[in-house]
Coordinates of C-alpha atoms and ligand atoms in Angstrom, one line a residue:
X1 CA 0.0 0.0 0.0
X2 CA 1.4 3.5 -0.9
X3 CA 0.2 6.1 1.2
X4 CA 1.2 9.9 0.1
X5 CA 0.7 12.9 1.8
X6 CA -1.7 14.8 0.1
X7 CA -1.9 19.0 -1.1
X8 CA -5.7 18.7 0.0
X9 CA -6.5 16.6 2.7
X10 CA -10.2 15.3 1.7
X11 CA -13.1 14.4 4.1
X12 CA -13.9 10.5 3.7
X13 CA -17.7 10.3 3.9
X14 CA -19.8 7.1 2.6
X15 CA -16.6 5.5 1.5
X16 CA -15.8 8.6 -0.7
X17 CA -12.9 11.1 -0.4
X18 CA -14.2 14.4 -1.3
X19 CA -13.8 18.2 -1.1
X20 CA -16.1 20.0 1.3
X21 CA -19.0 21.1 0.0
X22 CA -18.0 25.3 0.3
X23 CA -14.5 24.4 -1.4
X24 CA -12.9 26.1 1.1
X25 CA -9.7 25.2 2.8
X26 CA -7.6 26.1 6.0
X27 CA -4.1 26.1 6.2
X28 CA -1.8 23.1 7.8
X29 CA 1.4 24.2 9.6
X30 CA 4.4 22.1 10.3
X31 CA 4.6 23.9 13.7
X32 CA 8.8 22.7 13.7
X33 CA 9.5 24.8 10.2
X34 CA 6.3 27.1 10.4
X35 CA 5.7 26.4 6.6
X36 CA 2.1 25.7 5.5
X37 CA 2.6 22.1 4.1
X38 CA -1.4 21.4 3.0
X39 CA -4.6 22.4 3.1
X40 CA -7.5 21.3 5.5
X41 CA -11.2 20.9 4.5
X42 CA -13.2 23.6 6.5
X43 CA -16.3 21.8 6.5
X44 CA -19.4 23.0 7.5
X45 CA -22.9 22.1 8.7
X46 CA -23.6 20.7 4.9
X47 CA -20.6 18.2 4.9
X48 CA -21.7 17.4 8.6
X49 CA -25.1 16.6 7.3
X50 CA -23.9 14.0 4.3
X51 CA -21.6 12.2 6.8
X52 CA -24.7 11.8 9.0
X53 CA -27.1 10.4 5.8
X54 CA -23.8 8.2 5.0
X55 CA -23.7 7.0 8.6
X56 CA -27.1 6.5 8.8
X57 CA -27.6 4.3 5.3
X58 CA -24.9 2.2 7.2
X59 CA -25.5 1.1 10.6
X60 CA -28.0 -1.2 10.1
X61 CA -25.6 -3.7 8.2
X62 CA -22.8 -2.7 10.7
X63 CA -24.8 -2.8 13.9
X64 CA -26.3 -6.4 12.7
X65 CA -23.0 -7.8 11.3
X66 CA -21.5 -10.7 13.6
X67 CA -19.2 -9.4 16.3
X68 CA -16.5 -11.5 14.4
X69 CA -17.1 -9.3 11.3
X70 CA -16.3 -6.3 13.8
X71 CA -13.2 -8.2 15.2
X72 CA -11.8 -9.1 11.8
X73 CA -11.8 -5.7 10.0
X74 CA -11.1 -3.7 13.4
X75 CA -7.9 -6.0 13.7
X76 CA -7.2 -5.6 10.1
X77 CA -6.7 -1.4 10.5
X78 CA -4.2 -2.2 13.9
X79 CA -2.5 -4.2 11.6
X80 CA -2.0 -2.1 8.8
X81 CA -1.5 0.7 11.5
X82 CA 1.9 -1.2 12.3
X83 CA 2.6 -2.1 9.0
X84 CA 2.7 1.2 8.2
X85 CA 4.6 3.0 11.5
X86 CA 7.1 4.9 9.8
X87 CA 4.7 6.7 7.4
X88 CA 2.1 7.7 10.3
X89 CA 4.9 8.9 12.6
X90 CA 6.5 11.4 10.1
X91 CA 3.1 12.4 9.3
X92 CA 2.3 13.1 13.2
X93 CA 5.5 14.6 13.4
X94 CA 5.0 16.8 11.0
X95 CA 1.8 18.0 12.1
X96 CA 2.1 18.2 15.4
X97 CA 5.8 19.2 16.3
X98 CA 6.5 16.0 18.5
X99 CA 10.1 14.5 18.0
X100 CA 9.9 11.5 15.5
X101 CA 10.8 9.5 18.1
X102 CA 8.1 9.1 20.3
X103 CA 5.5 9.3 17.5
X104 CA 7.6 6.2 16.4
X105 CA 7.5 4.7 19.9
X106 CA 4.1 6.0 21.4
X107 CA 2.1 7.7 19.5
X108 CA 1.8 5.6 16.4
X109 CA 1.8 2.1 18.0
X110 CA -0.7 3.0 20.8
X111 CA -3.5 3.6 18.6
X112 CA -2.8 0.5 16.7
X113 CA -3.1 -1.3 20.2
X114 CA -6.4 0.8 20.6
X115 CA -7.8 -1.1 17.8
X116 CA -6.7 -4.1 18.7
X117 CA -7.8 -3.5 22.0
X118 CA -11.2 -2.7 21.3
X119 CA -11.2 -5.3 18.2
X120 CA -11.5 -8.2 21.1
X121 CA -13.6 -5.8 23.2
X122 CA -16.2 -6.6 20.2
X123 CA -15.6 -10.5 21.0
X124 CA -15.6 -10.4 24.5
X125 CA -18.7 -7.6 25.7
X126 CA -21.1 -9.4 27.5
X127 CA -24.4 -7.6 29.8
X128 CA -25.7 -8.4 32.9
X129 CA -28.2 -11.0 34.0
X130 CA -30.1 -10.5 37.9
X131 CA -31.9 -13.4 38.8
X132 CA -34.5 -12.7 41.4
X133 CA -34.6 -15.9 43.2
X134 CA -37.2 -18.4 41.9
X135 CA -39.5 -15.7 41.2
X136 CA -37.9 -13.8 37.4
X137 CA -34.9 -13.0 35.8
X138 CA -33.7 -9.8 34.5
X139 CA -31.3 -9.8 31.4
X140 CA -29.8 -6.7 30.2
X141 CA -29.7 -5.8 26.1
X142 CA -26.9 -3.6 25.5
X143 CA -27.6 -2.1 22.0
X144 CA -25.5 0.5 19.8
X145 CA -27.0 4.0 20.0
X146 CA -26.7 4.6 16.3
X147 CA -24.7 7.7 15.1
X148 CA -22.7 9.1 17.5
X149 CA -19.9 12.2 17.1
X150 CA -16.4 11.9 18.1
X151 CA -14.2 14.9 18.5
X152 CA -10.3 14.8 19.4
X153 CA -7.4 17.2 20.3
X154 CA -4.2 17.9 18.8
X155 CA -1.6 16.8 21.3
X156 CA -2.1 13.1 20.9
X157 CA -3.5 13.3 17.2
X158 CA -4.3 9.2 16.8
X159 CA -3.6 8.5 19.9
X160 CA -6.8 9.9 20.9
X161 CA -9.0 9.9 17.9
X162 CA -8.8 6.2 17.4
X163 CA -9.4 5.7 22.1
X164 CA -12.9 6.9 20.8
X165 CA -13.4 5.9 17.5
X166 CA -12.4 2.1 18.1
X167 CA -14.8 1.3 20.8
X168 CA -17.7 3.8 19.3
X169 CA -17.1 0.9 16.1
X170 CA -16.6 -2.0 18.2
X171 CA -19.9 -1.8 19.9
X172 CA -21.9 -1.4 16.2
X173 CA -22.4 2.4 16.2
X174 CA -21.4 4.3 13.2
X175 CA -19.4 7.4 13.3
X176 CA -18.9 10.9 12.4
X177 CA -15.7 12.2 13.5
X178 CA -13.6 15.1 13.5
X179 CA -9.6 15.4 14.5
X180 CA -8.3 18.6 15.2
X181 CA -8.2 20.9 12.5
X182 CA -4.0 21.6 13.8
X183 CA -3.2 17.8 13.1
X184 CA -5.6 16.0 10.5
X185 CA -2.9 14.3 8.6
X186 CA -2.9 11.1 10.8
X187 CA -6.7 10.6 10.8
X188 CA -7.0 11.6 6.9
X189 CA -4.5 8.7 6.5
X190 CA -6.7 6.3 8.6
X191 CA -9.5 6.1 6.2
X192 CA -7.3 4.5 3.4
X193 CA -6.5 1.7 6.2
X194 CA -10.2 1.3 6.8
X195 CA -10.8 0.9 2.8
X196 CA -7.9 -1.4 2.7
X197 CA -9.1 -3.1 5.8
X198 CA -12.9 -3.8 4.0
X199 CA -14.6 -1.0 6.9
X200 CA -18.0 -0.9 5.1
X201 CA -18.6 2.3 3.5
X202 CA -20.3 4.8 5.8
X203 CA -19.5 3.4 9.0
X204 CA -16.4 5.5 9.4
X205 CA -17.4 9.1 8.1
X206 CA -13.9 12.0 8.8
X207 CA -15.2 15.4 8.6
X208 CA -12.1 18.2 9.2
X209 CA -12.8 21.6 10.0
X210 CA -12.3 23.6 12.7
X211 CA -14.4 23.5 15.8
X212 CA -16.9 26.5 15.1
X213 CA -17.8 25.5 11.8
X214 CA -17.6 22.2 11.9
X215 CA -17.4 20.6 15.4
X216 CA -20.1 22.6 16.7
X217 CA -22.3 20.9 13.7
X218 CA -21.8 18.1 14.8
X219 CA -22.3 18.5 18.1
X220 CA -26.0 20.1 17.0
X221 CA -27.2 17.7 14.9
X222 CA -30.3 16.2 16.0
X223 CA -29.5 12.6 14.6
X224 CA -26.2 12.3 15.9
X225 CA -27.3 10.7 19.3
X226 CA -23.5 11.1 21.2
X227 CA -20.7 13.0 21.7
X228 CA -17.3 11.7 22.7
X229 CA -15.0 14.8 23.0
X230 CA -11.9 15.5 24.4
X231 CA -10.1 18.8 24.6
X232 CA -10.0 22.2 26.5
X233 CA -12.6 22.9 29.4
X234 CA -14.1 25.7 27.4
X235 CA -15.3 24.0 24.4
X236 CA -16.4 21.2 26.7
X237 CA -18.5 23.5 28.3
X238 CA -19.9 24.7 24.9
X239 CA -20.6 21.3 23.7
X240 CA -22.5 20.7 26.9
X241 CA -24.5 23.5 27.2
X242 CA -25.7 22.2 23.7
X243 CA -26.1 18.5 24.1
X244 CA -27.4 18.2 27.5
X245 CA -30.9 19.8 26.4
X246 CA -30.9 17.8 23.3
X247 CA -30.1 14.8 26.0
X248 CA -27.4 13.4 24.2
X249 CA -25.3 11.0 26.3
X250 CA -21.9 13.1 26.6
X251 CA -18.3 12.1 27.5
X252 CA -16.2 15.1 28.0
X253 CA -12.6 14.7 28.7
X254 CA -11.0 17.8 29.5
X255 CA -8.6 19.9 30.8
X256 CA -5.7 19.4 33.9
X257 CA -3.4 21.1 36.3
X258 CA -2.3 17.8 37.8
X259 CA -0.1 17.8 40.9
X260 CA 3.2 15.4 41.1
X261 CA 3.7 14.8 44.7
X262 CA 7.2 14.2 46.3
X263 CA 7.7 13.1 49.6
X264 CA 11.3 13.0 51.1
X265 CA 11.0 9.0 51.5
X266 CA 11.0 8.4 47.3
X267 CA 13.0 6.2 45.6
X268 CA 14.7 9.3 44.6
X269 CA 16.6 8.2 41.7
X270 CA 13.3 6.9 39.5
X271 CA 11.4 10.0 41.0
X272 CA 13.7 12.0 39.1
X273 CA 13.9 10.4 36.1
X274 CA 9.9 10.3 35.8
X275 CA 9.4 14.1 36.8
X276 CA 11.8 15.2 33.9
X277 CA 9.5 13.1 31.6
X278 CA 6.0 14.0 33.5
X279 CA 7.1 17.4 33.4
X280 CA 8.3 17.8 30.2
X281 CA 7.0 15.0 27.6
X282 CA 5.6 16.0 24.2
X283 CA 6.7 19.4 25.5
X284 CA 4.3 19.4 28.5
X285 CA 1.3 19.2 26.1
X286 CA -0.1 15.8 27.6
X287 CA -3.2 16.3 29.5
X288 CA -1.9 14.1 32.1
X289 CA 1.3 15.8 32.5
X290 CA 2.4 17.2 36.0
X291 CA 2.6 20.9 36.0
X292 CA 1.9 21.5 39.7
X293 CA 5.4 20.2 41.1
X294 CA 4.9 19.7 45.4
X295 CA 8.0 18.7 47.6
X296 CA 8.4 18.1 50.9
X297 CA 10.0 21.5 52.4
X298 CA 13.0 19.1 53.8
X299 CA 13.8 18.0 50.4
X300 CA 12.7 21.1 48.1
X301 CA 16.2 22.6 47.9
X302 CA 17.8 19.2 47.1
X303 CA 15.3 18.4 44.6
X304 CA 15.2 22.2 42.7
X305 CA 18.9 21.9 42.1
X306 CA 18.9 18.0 40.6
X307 CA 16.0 18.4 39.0
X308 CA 17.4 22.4 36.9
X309 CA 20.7 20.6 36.3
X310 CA 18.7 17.2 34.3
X311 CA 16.2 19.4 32.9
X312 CA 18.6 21.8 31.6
X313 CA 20.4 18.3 30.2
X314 CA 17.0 18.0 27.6
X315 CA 18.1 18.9 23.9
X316 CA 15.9 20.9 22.6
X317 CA 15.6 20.3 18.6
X318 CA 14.6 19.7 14.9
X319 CA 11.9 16.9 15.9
X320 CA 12.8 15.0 13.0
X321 CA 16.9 14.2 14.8
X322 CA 16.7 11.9 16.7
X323 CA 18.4 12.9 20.1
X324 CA 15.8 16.1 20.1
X325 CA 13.9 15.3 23.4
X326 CA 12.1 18.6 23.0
X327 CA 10.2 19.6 19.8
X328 CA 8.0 22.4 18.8
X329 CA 5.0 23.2 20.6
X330 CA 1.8 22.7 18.3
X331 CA 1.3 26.1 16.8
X332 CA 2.1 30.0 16.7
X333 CA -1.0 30.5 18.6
X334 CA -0.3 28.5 21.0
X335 CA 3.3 29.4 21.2
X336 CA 1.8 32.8 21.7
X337 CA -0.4 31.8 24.8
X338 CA 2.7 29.8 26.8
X339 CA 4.9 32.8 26.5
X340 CA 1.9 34.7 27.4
X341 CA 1.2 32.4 30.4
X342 CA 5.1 32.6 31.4
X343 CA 4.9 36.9 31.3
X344 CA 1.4 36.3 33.5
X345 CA 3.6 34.1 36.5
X346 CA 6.6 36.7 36.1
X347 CA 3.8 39.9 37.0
X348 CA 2.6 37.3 39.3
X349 CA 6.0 37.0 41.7
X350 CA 6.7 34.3 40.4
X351 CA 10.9 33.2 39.7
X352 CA 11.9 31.5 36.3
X353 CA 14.7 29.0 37.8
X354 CA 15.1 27.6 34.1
X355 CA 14.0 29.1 30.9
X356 CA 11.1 30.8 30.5
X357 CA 12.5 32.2 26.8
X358 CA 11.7 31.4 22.8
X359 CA 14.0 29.1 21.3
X360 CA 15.7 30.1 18.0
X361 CA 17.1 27.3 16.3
X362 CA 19.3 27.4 12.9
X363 CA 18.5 25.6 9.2
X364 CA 15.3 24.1 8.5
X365 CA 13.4 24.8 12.0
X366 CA 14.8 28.5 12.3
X367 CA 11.3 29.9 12.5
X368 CA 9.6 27.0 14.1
X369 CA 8.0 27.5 17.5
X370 CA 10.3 26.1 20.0
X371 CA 10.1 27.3 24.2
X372 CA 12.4 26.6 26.9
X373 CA 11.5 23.9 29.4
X374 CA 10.6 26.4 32.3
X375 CA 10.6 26.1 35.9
X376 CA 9.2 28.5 38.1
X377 CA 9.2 29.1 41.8
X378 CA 7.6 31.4 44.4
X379 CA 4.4 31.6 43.7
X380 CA 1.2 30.9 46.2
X381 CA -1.4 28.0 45.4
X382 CA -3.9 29.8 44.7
X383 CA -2.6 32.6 41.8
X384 CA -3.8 32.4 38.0
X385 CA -0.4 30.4 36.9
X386 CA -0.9 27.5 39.7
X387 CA -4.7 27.6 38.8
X388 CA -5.0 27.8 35.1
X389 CA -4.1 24.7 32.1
X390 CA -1.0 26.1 30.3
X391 CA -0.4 23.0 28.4
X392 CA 3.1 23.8 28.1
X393 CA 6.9 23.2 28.8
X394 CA 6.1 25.0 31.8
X395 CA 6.0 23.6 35.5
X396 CA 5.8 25.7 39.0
X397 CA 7.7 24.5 42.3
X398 CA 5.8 24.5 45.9
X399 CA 6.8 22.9 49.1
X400 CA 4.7 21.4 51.5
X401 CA 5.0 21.0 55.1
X402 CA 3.2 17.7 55.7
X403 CA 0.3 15.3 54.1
X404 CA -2.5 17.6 55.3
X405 CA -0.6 20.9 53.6
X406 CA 0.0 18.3 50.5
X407 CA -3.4 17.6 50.1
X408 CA -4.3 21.1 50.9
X409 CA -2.5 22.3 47.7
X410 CA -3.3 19.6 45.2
X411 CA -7.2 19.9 45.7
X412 CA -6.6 23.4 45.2
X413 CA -7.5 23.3 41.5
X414 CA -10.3 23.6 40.1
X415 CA -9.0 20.8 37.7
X416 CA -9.2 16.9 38.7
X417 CA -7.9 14.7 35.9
X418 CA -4.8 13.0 37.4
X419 CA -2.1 12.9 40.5
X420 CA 1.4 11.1 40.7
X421 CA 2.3 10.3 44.6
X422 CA 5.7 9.4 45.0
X423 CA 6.7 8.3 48.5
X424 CA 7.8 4.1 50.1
X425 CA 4.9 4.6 53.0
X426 CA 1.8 2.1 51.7
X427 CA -0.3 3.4 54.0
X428 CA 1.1 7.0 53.5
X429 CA 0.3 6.3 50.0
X430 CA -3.0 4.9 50.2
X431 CA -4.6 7.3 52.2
X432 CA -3.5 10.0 49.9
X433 CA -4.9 8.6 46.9
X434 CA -8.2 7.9 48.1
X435 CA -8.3 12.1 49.3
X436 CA -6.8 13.3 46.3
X437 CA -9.8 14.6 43.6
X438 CA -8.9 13.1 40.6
X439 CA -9.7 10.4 38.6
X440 CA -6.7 8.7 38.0
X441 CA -4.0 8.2 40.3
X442 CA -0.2 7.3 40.1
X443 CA 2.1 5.8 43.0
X444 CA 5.7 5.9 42.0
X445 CA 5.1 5.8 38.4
X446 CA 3.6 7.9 35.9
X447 CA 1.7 7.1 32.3
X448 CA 1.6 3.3 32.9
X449 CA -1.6 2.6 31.4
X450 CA -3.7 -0.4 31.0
X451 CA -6.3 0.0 28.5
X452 CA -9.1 -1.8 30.4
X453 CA -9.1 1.1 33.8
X454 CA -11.7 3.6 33.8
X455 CA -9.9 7.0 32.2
X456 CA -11.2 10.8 32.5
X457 CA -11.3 13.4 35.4
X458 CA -13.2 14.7 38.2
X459 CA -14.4 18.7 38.8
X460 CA -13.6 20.7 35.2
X461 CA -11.3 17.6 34.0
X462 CA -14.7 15.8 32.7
X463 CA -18.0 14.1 33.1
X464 CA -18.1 10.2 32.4
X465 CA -15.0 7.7 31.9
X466 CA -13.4 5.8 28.4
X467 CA -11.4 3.0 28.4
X468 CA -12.5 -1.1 28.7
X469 CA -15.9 -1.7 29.3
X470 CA -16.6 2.0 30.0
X471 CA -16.4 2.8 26.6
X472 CA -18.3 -0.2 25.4
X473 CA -21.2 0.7 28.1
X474 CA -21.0 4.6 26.7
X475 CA -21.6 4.0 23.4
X476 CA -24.4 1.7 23.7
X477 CA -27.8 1.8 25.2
X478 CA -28.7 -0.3 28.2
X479 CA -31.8 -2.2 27.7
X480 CA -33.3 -4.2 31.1
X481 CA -35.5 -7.1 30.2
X482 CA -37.7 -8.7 33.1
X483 CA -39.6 -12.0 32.7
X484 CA -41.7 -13.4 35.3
X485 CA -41.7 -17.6 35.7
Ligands
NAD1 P1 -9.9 22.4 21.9 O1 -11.0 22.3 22.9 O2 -9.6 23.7 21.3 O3 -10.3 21.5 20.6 C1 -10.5 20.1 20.7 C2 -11.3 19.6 19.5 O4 -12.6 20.2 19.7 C3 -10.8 20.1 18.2 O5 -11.1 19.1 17.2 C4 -11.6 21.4 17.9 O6 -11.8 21.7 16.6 C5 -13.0 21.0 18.5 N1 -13.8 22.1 19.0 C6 -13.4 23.2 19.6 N2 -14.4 23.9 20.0 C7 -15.5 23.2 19.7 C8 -16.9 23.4 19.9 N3 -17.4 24.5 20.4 N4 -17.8 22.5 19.5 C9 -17.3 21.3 19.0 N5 -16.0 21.1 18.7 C10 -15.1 22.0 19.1 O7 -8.7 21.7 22.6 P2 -7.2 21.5 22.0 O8 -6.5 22.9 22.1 O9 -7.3 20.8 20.6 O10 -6.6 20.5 23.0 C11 -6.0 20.8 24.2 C12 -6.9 20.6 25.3 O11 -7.3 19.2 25.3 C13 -6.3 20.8 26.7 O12 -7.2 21.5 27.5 C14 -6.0 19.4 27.2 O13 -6.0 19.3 28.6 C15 -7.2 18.7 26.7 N6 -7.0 17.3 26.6 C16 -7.6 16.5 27.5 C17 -7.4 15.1 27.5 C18 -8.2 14.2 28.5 O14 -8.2 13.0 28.3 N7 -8.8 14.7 29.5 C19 -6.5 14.5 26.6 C20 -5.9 15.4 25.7 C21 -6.1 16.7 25.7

């Protein structure tokens, strides 16, 4: 199979690839040489509407076909997703300003494993049975809900759009989906896997755009019967000020300000290994990244020093060389509102211990949008920079006096997506992540994911959970059947 990159990147709806319907076209960066590269459908409600006829013309073959069909051809695109690694990571890369490497080592294969995951999920879903003595029995029907929306960021461009769109498939719904209008190389790519793969036409419809045109559309149209978005608090907050009165079932995975936790009793050495990367990774711009940094006062001067001298260590580079740890960041705009957000904790008190500047760099990415990794200390809890997503290279340093003041500080935010505890005390480390108010939770590790946990946020970080069976159970319909002996 010979995938090129295209000039125009065309929506795929019914099977088809096409041009949107106004002919109109926004412009993709590479964000690491600031050169427009191609040109983006900016689709609008009537592209929205032919994905939603296509989608509809399909699902009921799709939602009838044998749960091996499903399996076969969802297992087919994770294959071809490996087969063809090199090809999607260079396209991520160039998209999305991430260093080749870990769209080669994370990015790439994890949504192949998202398929495949979800590809046995089809095999393997079973519902509920309650048996009420000798008197009846209750069985469940767990049905698809037809044509649901998915909606994904930029900072994890396949990662994320296939975590929805797999299970959304798996469980017999067809789809309407739109990547982020700063990285729709990967998922334009996709749908020639899903044609090589034999995906029935219409059960996969891509629709790019940006998210007032397009996204919005999809999130207003009355046959579309769920959303599955992830991205910034804001738009979540539009898409559910729209969908709840239309009661559509919603999953909203948003924003984070999550706190990494150091107590004086870690193994130190791994601690500081993982805070560099849980600081730093994909330059900051992982939702799950730990930007709120809290030490235990009698190890905060030790741990400011070690951890300045590795982070300073970090080449920072043309993503495409291959000992660049540190790419660009996605985009001038948001290149504009880091550096903005790093001005905002200077005015605030706050002390840049590292960085905290624009990174010019020579040949090829000289105007590309690279920023320091930045540390920054002296500032209280509760200001705008400890409070607010920056979803950059940027991390603040607190102490804390004890597991009361630690607490204290991390349920500070208004945000409550994830936590990393380090410390060797169980119990210490128990009780702190049942108080912590987030929904996910890491003890001396960070990122190690299993596919089948429960994933999303508490407070402003979300409403609902994806991953295993809670994706399976969101994008279908519960059904309760009761018959009386
Ligand atoms: P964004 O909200 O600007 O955009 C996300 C997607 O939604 C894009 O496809 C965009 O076009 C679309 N969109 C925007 N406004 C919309 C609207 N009103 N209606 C419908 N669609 C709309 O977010 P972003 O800048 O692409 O991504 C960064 C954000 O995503 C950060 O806040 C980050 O924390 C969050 N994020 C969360 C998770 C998680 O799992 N909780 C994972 C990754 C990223």
């Amino acid at each position: 199979m010979n995938l090129e990159i295209p000039k125009y990147i065309s929506n795929y709806i019914g099977g088809q690839f096409c041009a949107p319907r106004n002919a109109q076209y926004l412009d993709n960066v590479n964000p690491a040489t600031a050169e427009v590269y191609s040109y983006i459908p900016d689709s609008t409600a009537a592209d929205v509407q032919d994905a939603v006829h296509a989608a509809q013309q399909a699902f009921p073959a799709w939602s009838n076909a044998s749960t091996d069909f499903r399996f076969r051809v969802l297992n087919k695109i994770a294959e071809l997703i490996e087969t063809n690694l090199a090809v999607f990571a260079m396209a991520e890369t160039n998209d999305n300003g991430k260093p080749l490497t870990l769209s080669t080592r994370v990015d790439i294969p994890r949504a192949s494993e998202n398929f495949r995951f979800f590809a046995t999920a089809a095999l393997h879903f079973a519902s509920e049975s309650h048996s009420m003595a000798d008197k009846a029995i209750n069985y469940t029907l767990r049905k698809p809900i037809g044509v649901v929306g998915c909606i994904s960021p930029w900072n994890l461009p396949l990662y994320l759009f296939t975590w929805k769109i797999a299970p959304a498939l798996a469980s017999g719904n067809c789809v309407v989906a739109k990547p982020s209008e700063v990285t729709p190389m990967t998922a334009y790519l996709l749908c020639h896997l899903c044609e090589e793969a034999g995906l029935p036409a219409g059960v996969l419809n891509i629709v790019h755009g940006n998210g007032s045109h397009c996204g919005s559309e999809i999130v207003k149209h009355p046959d579309i019967k769920a959303i599955s978005f992830t991205g910034s608090t804001r738009a979540g907050k539009d898409i559910a000020s729209i969908a709840a009165p239309m009661f559509k079932k919603i999953s909203l995975e948003l924003g984070g300000k999550n706190p990494n936790i150091i107590f004086a009793d870690c193994d130190w050495d791994k601690m500081m290994r993982t805070t560099v990367q849980s600081s730093f990774a994909n330059q900051g711009q992982i939702c799950l990244c730990g930007s709120r940094i809290l030490v235990e006062e009698s190890v905060y001067e030790k741990f400011k020093t070690e951890f300045i001298a590795r982070v300073k260590g970090m080449v920072i580079g043309d993503p495409l060389d291959e000992n660049s740890k540190q790419g660009a960041v996605v985009s001038n705009v948001h290149f504009d509102k880091v550096m903005s957000c790093i001005t905002l904790a200077k005015e605030e008190g706050g002390i840049i211990l590292l960085g905290g500047n624009a990174v010019r760099l020579e040949g090829r990415c000289a105007k590309g949008y690279f920023i320091e990794p930045t540390i920054i200390e002296g500032l209280l809890p509760g200001c705008r920079t400890n409070m607010e997503e920056i979803f950059g290279p940027v991390v603040t340093l607190q102490s804390f006096k004890n597991e009361e003041d630690a607490l204290l500080k991390a349920n500070a935010s208004e945000y409550g997506l994830a936590a990393t505890i380090w410390t060797q005390d169980i119990g210490r480390a128990n009780k702190m992540a049942a108080a912590i108010q987030s929904g996910i939770i890491w003890v001396n590790c960070w990122l190690l994911r299993d596919l089948r946990t429960p994933f999303g946020g508490f407070k402003s970080s979300g409403v609902g959970r994806e991953g295993g069976w809670e994706a399976m159970r969101f994008f279908t319909e519960p059904k309760n059947v009761a018959i009386e002996f």
